[in-house]
């Protein structure tokens, strides 16, 4: 087991509030159906949505790629029974992760009144 890299991101919750108000397609463009179900369960709380968005960007950095060769909907961040974020990859990103020998992507999310932050770590197999 080895660490490929780590990543971090910070998101202004106000920007998410504006996007929710002004762009009908915002959620569908960036989040999977299961993530949108999660947001619904949480009353579409902007800090939860901001946290998931920050987590996706943090993950993109922990791969060393940024958002390249895949899109944000290829990253899905759900929660386990205790509330811990769980990362799944889909489509192009699933293939990229196979090529990189990724075992697991870990992410941690936090939010205050104005900002949400996330950090991520990508774990790969030993060579
Ligand atoms: C990498 C990326 C996720 C950064 O997100 P952002 O919201 O723009 O900026 P942030 O402030 O969160 O992060 C910037 C930091 O990301 C880090 N970063 C940049 N590229 C990175 C990469 N490939 N892997 C890991 N970290 C990276 C750098 O440390 C940068 O800080 P610096 O400019 O002081 O060195 C984003 O720019 C991206 O996906 N870029 C690739 C695709 C692209 O170029 N799109 C532009 C339109 S085509």
PDB file of C-alpha atoms and ligand atoms in Angstrom:
ATOM      1  CA  UNK A   1       0.000   0.000   0.000  1.00  0.00           C
ATOM      2  CA  UNK A   2       1.301   3.414  -0.958  1.00  0.00           C
ATOM      3  CA  UNK A   3       0.047   7.010  -1.077  1.00  0.00           C
ATOM      4  CA  UNK A   4      -0.191   8.415  -4.604  1.00  0.00           C
ATOM      5  CA  UNK A   5      -0.906  11.927  -3.328  1.00  0.00           C
ATOM      6  CA  UNK A   6      -3.068  14.155  -1.155  1.00  0.00           C
ATOM      7  CA  UNK A   7      -5.425  16.996  -2.120  1.00  0.00           C
ATOM      8  CA  UNK A   8      -7.347  19.838  -0.478  1.00  0.00           C
ATOM      9  CA  UNK A   9     -10.082  22.268  -1.501  1.00  0.00           C
ATOM     10  CA  UNK A  10     -12.136  25.100  -0.009  1.00  0.00           C
ATOM     11  CA  UNK A  11     -15.544  26.259  -1.277  1.00  0.00           C
ATOM     12  CA  UNK A  12     -17.557  29.375  -0.420  1.00  0.00           C
ATOM     13  CA  UNK A  13     -20.984  28.176   0.685  1.00  0.00           C
ATOM     14  CA  UNK A  14     -22.511  31.443  -0.621  1.00  0.00           C
ATOM     15  CA  UNK A  15     -21.482  30.529  -4.179  1.00  0.00           C
ATOM     16  CA  UNK A  16     -23.306  27.234  -3.862  1.00  0.00           C
ATOM     17  CA  UNK A  17     -26.406  29.037  -2.516  1.00  0.00           C
ATOM     18  CA  UNK A  18     -26.341  31.347  -5.559  1.00  0.00           C
ATOM     19  CA  UNK A  19     -25.869  28.479  -7.989  1.00  0.00           C
ATOM     20  CA  UNK A  20     -28.837  26.642  -6.425  1.00  0.00           C
ATOM     21  CA  UNK A  21     -30.979  29.782  -6.764  1.00  0.00           C
ATOM     22  CA  UNK A  22     -29.894  30.792 -10.274  1.00  0.00           C
ATOM     23  CA  UNK A  23     -29.128  27.583 -12.137  1.00  0.00           C
ATOM     24  CA  UNK A  24     -31.786  24.858 -12.379  1.00  0.00           C
ATOM     25  CA  UNK A  25     -29.255  22.407 -13.786  1.00  0.00           C
ATOM     26  CA  UNK A  26     -26.527  22.996 -11.231  1.00  0.00           C
ATOM     27  CA  UNK A  27     -27.021  19.804  -9.218  1.00  0.00           C
ATOM     28  CA  UNK A  28     -27.625  17.561 -12.240  1.00  0.00           C
ATOM     29  CA  UNK A  29     -24.501  18.871 -13.998  1.00  0.00           C
ATOM     30  CA  UNK A  30     -22.085  18.125 -11.167  1.00  0.00           C
ATOM     31  CA  UNK A  31     -23.582  15.429  -8.964  1.00  0.00           C
ATOM     32  CA  UNK A  32     -24.831  11.867  -9.452  1.00  0.00           C
ATOM     33  CA  UNK A  33     -28.423  10.797  -8.822  1.00  0.00           C
ATOM     34  CA  UNK A  34     -27.390   9.149  -5.551  1.00  0.00           C
ATOM     35  CA  UNK A  35     -25.647  12.314  -4.387  1.00  0.00           C
ATOM     36  CA  UNK A  36     -28.746  14.343  -5.235  1.00  0.00           C
ATOM     37  CA  UNK A  37     -30.816  11.833  -3.196  1.00  0.00           C
ATOM     38  CA  UNK A  38     -28.421  12.388  -0.293  1.00  0.00           C
ATOM     39  CA  UNK A  39     -28.797  16.175  -0.612  1.00  0.00           C
ATOM     40  CA  UNK A  40     -32.608  15.768  -0.645  1.00  0.00           C
ATOM     41  CA  UNK A  41     -32.434  13.730   2.582  1.00  0.00           C
ATOM     42  CA  UNK A  42     -30.414  16.591   4.088  1.00  0.00           C
ATOM     43  CA  UNK A  43     -32.942  19.243   2.948  1.00  0.00           C
ATOM     44  CA  UNK A  44     -30.579  20.474   0.186  1.00  0.00           C
ATOM     45  CA  UNK A  45     -28.394  22.101   2.875  1.00  0.00           C
ATOM     46  CA  UNK A  46     -25.876  24.239   0.927  1.00  0.00           C
ATOM     47  CA  UNK A  47     -23.027  23.315   3.273  1.00  0.00           C
ATOM     48  CA  UNK A  48     -23.521  19.609   2.487  1.00  0.00           C
ATOM     49  CA  UNK A  49     -23.501  20.321  -1.254  1.00  0.00           C
ATOM     50  CA  UNK A  50     -20.463  22.604  -0.857  1.00  0.00           C
ATOM     51  CA  UNK A  51     -18.703  19.846   1.122  1.00  0.00           C
ATOM     52  CA  UNK A  52     -19.306  17.282  -1.619  1.00  0.00           C
ATOM     53  CA  UNK A  53     -18.084  19.753  -4.237  1.00  0.00           C
ATOM     54  CA  UNK A  54     -14.927  20.497  -2.229  1.00  0.00           C
ATOM     55  CA  UNK A  55     -14.402  16.755  -1.817  1.00  0.00           C
ATOM     56  CA  UNK A  56     -14.510  16.204  -5.585  1.00  0.00           C
ATOM     57  CA  UNK A  57     -11.915  18.916  -6.190  1.00  0.00           C
ATOM     58  CA  UNK A  58      -9.713  17.607  -3.367  1.00  0.00           C
ATOM     59  CA  UNK A  59      -9.888  14.133  -4.920  1.00  0.00           C
ATOM     60  CA  UNK A  60      -8.948  15.547  -8.335  1.00  0.00           C
ATOM     61  CA  UNK A  61      -5.795  16.967  -6.736  1.00  0.00           C
ATOM     62  CA  UNK A  62      -5.019  13.751  -4.858  1.00  0.00           C
ATOM     63  CA  UNK A  63      -4.854  12.079  -8.276  1.00  0.00           C
ATOM     64  CA  UNK A  64      -2.442  14.765  -9.525  1.00  0.00           C
ATOM     65  CA  UNK A  65      -4.724  15.420 -12.499  1.00  0.00           C
ATOM     66  CA  UNK A  66      -7.159  18.143 -11.558  1.00  0.00           C
ATOM     67  CA  UNK A  67     -10.382  17.684 -13.510  1.00  0.00           C
ATOM     68  CA  UNK A  68      -8.805  16.220 -16.652  1.00  0.00           C
ATOM     69  CA  UNK A  69      -9.885  13.193 -18.667  1.00  0.00           C
ATOM     70  CA  UNK A  70     -13.087  12.746 -16.666  1.00  0.00           C
ATOM     71  CA  UNK A  71     -15.826  14.914 -15.220  1.00  0.00           C
ATOM     72  CA  UNK A  72     -17.039  15.677 -11.731  1.00  0.00           C
ATOM     73  CA  UNK A  73     -19.970  13.264 -12.049  1.00  0.00           C
ATOM     74  CA  UNK A  74     -17.419  10.438 -12.360  1.00  0.00           C
ATOM     75  CA  UNK A  75     -16.737  11.039  -8.662  1.00  0.00           C
ATOM     76  CA  UNK A  76     -19.539  10.075  -6.284  1.00  0.00           C
ATOM     77  CA  UNK A  77     -19.383  10.906  -2.591  1.00  0.00           C
ATOM     78  CA  UNK A  78     -21.976   9.281  -0.353  1.00  0.00           C
ATOM     79  CA  UNK A  79     -22.020   8.630   3.415  1.00  0.00           C
ATOM     80  CA  UNK A  80     -21.818   5.412   5.426  1.00  0.00           C
ATOM     81  CA  UNK A  81     -24.233   4.592   8.268  1.00  0.00           C
ATOM     82  CA  UNK A  82     -22.195   6.704  10.674  1.00  0.00           C
ATOM     83  CA  UNK A  83     -21.957   9.701   8.330  1.00  0.00           C
ATOM     84  CA  UNK A  84     -18.418   9.131   7.048  1.00  0.00           C
ATOM     85  CA  UNK A  85     -17.928  10.116   3.371  1.00  0.00           C
ATOM     86  CA  UNK A  86     -17.430   7.176   1.006  1.00  0.00           C
ATOM     87  CA  UNK A  87     -15.885   7.699  -2.449  1.00  0.00           C
ATOM     88  CA  UNK A  88     -16.899   5.803  -5.578  1.00  0.00           C
ATOM     89  CA  UNK A  89     -15.535   6.330  -9.084  1.00  0.00           C
ATOM     90  CA  UNK A  90     -17.384   5.799 -12.368  1.00  0.00           C
ATOM     91  CA  UNK A  91     -16.794   5.664 -16.140  1.00  0.00           C
ATOM     92  CA  UNK A  92     -13.577   7.413 -17.297  1.00  0.00           C
ATOM     93  CA  UNK A  93     -12.346   7.980 -13.775  1.00  0.00           C
ATOM     94  CA  UNK A  94     -12.886   4.326 -12.867  1.00  0.00           C
ATOM     95  CA  UNK A  95     -10.572   3.426 -15.777  1.00  0.00           C
ATOM     96  CA  UNK A  96      -7.984   6.031 -14.768  1.00  0.00           C
ATOM     97  CA  UNK A  97      -7.997   4.605 -11.234  1.00  0.00           C
ATOM     98  CA  UNK A  98      -7.468   1.091 -12.603  1.00  0.00           C
ATOM     99  CA  UNK A  99      -4.479   2.344 -14.611  1.00  0.00           C
ATOM    100  CA  UNK A 100      -3.065   4.036 -11.518  1.00  0.00           C
ATOM    101  CA  UNK A 101      -3.620   0.868  -9.420  1.00  0.00           C
ATOM    102  CA  UNK A 102      -5.816   2.801  -7.002  1.00  0.00           C
ATOM    103  CA  UNK A 103      -6.986   0.761  -4.018  1.00  0.00           C
ATOM    104  CA  UNK A 104      -9.034   3.436  -2.307  1.00  0.00           C
ATOM    105  CA  UNK A 105      -9.675   7.173  -2.255  1.00  0.00           C
ATOM    106  CA  UNK A 106     -10.251   8.611   1.208  1.00  0.00           C
ATOM    107  CA  UNK A 107     -11.852  11.994   1.813  1.00  0.00           C
ATOM    108  CA  UNK A 108     -12.696  14.105   4.849  1.00  0.00           C
ATOM    109  CA  UNK A 109     -15.120  17.065   4.809  1.00  0.00           C
ATOM    110  CA  UNK A 110     -15.746  19.954   7.197  1.00  0.00           C
ATOM    111  CA  UNK A 111     -17.916  23.064   7.073  1.00  0.00           C
ATOM    112  CA  UNK A 112     -18.403  26.276   9.037  1.00  0.00           C
ATOM    113  CA  UNK A 113     -20.773  29.209   8.426  1.00  0.00           C
ATOM    114  CA  UNK A 114     -19.128  30.478   5.244  1.00  0.00           C
ATOM    115  CA  UNK A 115     -16.836  27.766   3.904  1.00  0.00           C
ATOM    116  CA  UNK A 116     -16.668  24.029   3.330  1.00  0.00           C
ATOM    117  CA  UNK A 117     -13.300  22.287   3.087  1.00  0.00           C
ATOM    118  CA  UNK A 118     -12.208  18.793   2.166  1.00  0.00           C
ATOM    119  CA  UNK A 119      -9.017  16.831   2.001  1.00  0.00           C
ATOM    120  CA  UNK A 120      -8.384  13.620   0.135  1.00  0.00           C
ATOM    121  CA  UNK A 121      -5.821  10.878  -0.082  1.00  0.00           C
ATOM    122  CA  UNK A 122      -5.415   8.387  -2.916  1.00  0.00           C
ATOM    123  CA  UNK A 123      -4.059   5.003  -1.880  1.00  0.00           C
ATOM    124  CA  UNK A 124      -2.434   2.786  -4.513  1.00  0.00           C
ATOM    125  CA  UNK A 125      -1.099  -0.778  -4.590  1.00  0.00           C
ATOM    126  CA  UNK A 126       2.599  -1.389  -3.962  1.00  0.00           C
ATOM    127  CA  UNK A 127       4.594  -1.710  -7.188  1.00  0.00           C
TER     128      UNK A 127
HETATM  129  C1  LIG B   1      -6.463  21.646 -10.308  1.00  0.00           C
HETATM  130  C2  LIG B   1      -7.809  22.307 -10.073  1.00  0.00           C
HETATM  131  C3  LIG B   1      -8.797  21.266  -9.468  1.00  0.00           C
HETATM  132  C4  LIG B   1      -7.603  23.467  -9.076  1.00  0.00           C
HETATM  133  O1  LIG B   1      -8.838  23.964  -8.603  1.00  0.00           O
HETATM  134  P1  LIG B   1      -9.159  25.548  -8.521  1.00  0.00           P
HETATM  135  O2  LIG B   1     -10.491  25.663  -7.862  1.00  0.00           O
HETATM  136  O3  LIG B   1      -8.951  26.134  -9.869  1.00  0.00           O
HETATM  137  O4  LIG B   1      -8.056  26.200  -7.609  1.00  0.00           O
HETATM  138  P2  LIG B   1      -7.655  25.948  -6.070  1.00  0.00           P
HETATM  139  O5  LIG B   1      -7.355  27.260  -5.475  1.00  0.00           O
HETATM  140  O6  LIG B   1      -8.631  25.059  -5.357  1.00  0.00           O
HETATM  141  O7  LIG B   1      -6.321  25.095  -6.201  1.00  0.00           O
HETATM  142  C5  LIG B   1      -5.181  25.633  -6.771  1.00  0.00           C
HETATM  143  C6  LIG B   1      -4.034  24.737  -6.410  1.00  0.00           C
HETATM  144  O8  LIG B   1      -4.255  23.434  -6.953  1.00  0.00           O
HETATM  145  C7  LIG B   1      -2.990  22.800  -7.039  1.00  0.00           C
HETATM  146  N1  LIG B   1      -2.955  22.070  -8.301  1.00  0.00           N
HETATM  147  C8  LIG B   1      -2.941  22.562  -9.557  1.00  0.00           C
HETATM  148  N2  LIG B   1      -2.887  21.570 -10.458  1.00  0.00           N
HETATM  149  C9  LIG B   1      -2.876  20.433  -9.753  1.00  0.00           C
HETATM  150  C10 LIG B   1      -2.806  19.069 -10.124  1.00  0.00           C
HETATM  151  N3  LIG B   1      -2.755  18.674 -11.399  1.00  0.00           N
HETATM  152  N4  LIG B   1      -2.793  18.140  -9.137  1.00  0.00           N
HETATM  153  C11 LIG B   1      -2.825  18.496  -7.854  1.00  0.00           C
HETATM  154  N5  LIG B   1      -2.895  19.783  -7.440  1.00  0.00           N
HETATM  155  C12 LIG B   1      -2.910  20.735  -8.382  1.00  0.00           C
HETATM  156  C13 LIG B   1      -1.930  23.876  -6.970  1.00  0.00           C
HETATM  157  O9  LIG B   1      -1.267  23.762  -5.742  1.00  0.00           O
HETATM  158  C14 LIG B   1      -2.743  25.161  -7.009  1.00  0.00           C
HETATM  159  O10 LIG B   1      -2.192  26.173  -6.215  1.00  0.00           O
HETATM  160  P3  LIG B   1      -1.000  27.098  -6.834  1.00  0.00           P
HETATM  161  O11 LIG B   1      -1.599  27.724  -8.072  1.00  0.00           O
HETATM  162  O12 LIG B   1      -0.714  28.059  -5.731  1.00  0.00           O
HETATM  163  O13 LIG B   1       0.119  26.174  -7.130  1.00  0.00           O
HETATM  164  C15 LIG B   1      -8.433  22.852 -11.375  1.00  0.00           C
HETATM  165  O14 LIG B   1      -7.761  24.027 -11.756  1.00  0.00           O
HETATM  166  C16 LIG B   1      -8.392  21.869 -12.549  1.00  0.00           C
HETATM  167  O15 LIG B   1      -9.089  20.875 -12.555  1.00  0.00           O
HETATM  168  N6  LIG B   1      -7.560  22.124 -13.559  1.00  0.00           N
HETATM  169  C17 LIG B   1      -7.403  21.185 -14.689  1.00  0.00           C
HETATM  170  C18 LIG B   1      -8.368  21.440 -15.783  1.00  0.00           C
HETATM  171  C19 LIG B   1      -8.255  22.817 -16.289  1.00  0.00           C
HETATM  172  O16 LIG B   1      -7.198  23.339 -16.534  1.00  0.00           O
HETATM  173  N7  LIG B   1      -9.425  23.441 -16.464  1.00  0.00           N
HETATM  174  C20 LIG B   1      -9.470  24.796 -16.879  1.00  0.00           C
HETATM  175  C21 LIG B   1     -10.484  25.000 -17.932  1.00  0.00           C
HETATM  176  S1  LIG B   1     -10.148  24.072 -19.380  1.00  0.00           S
END
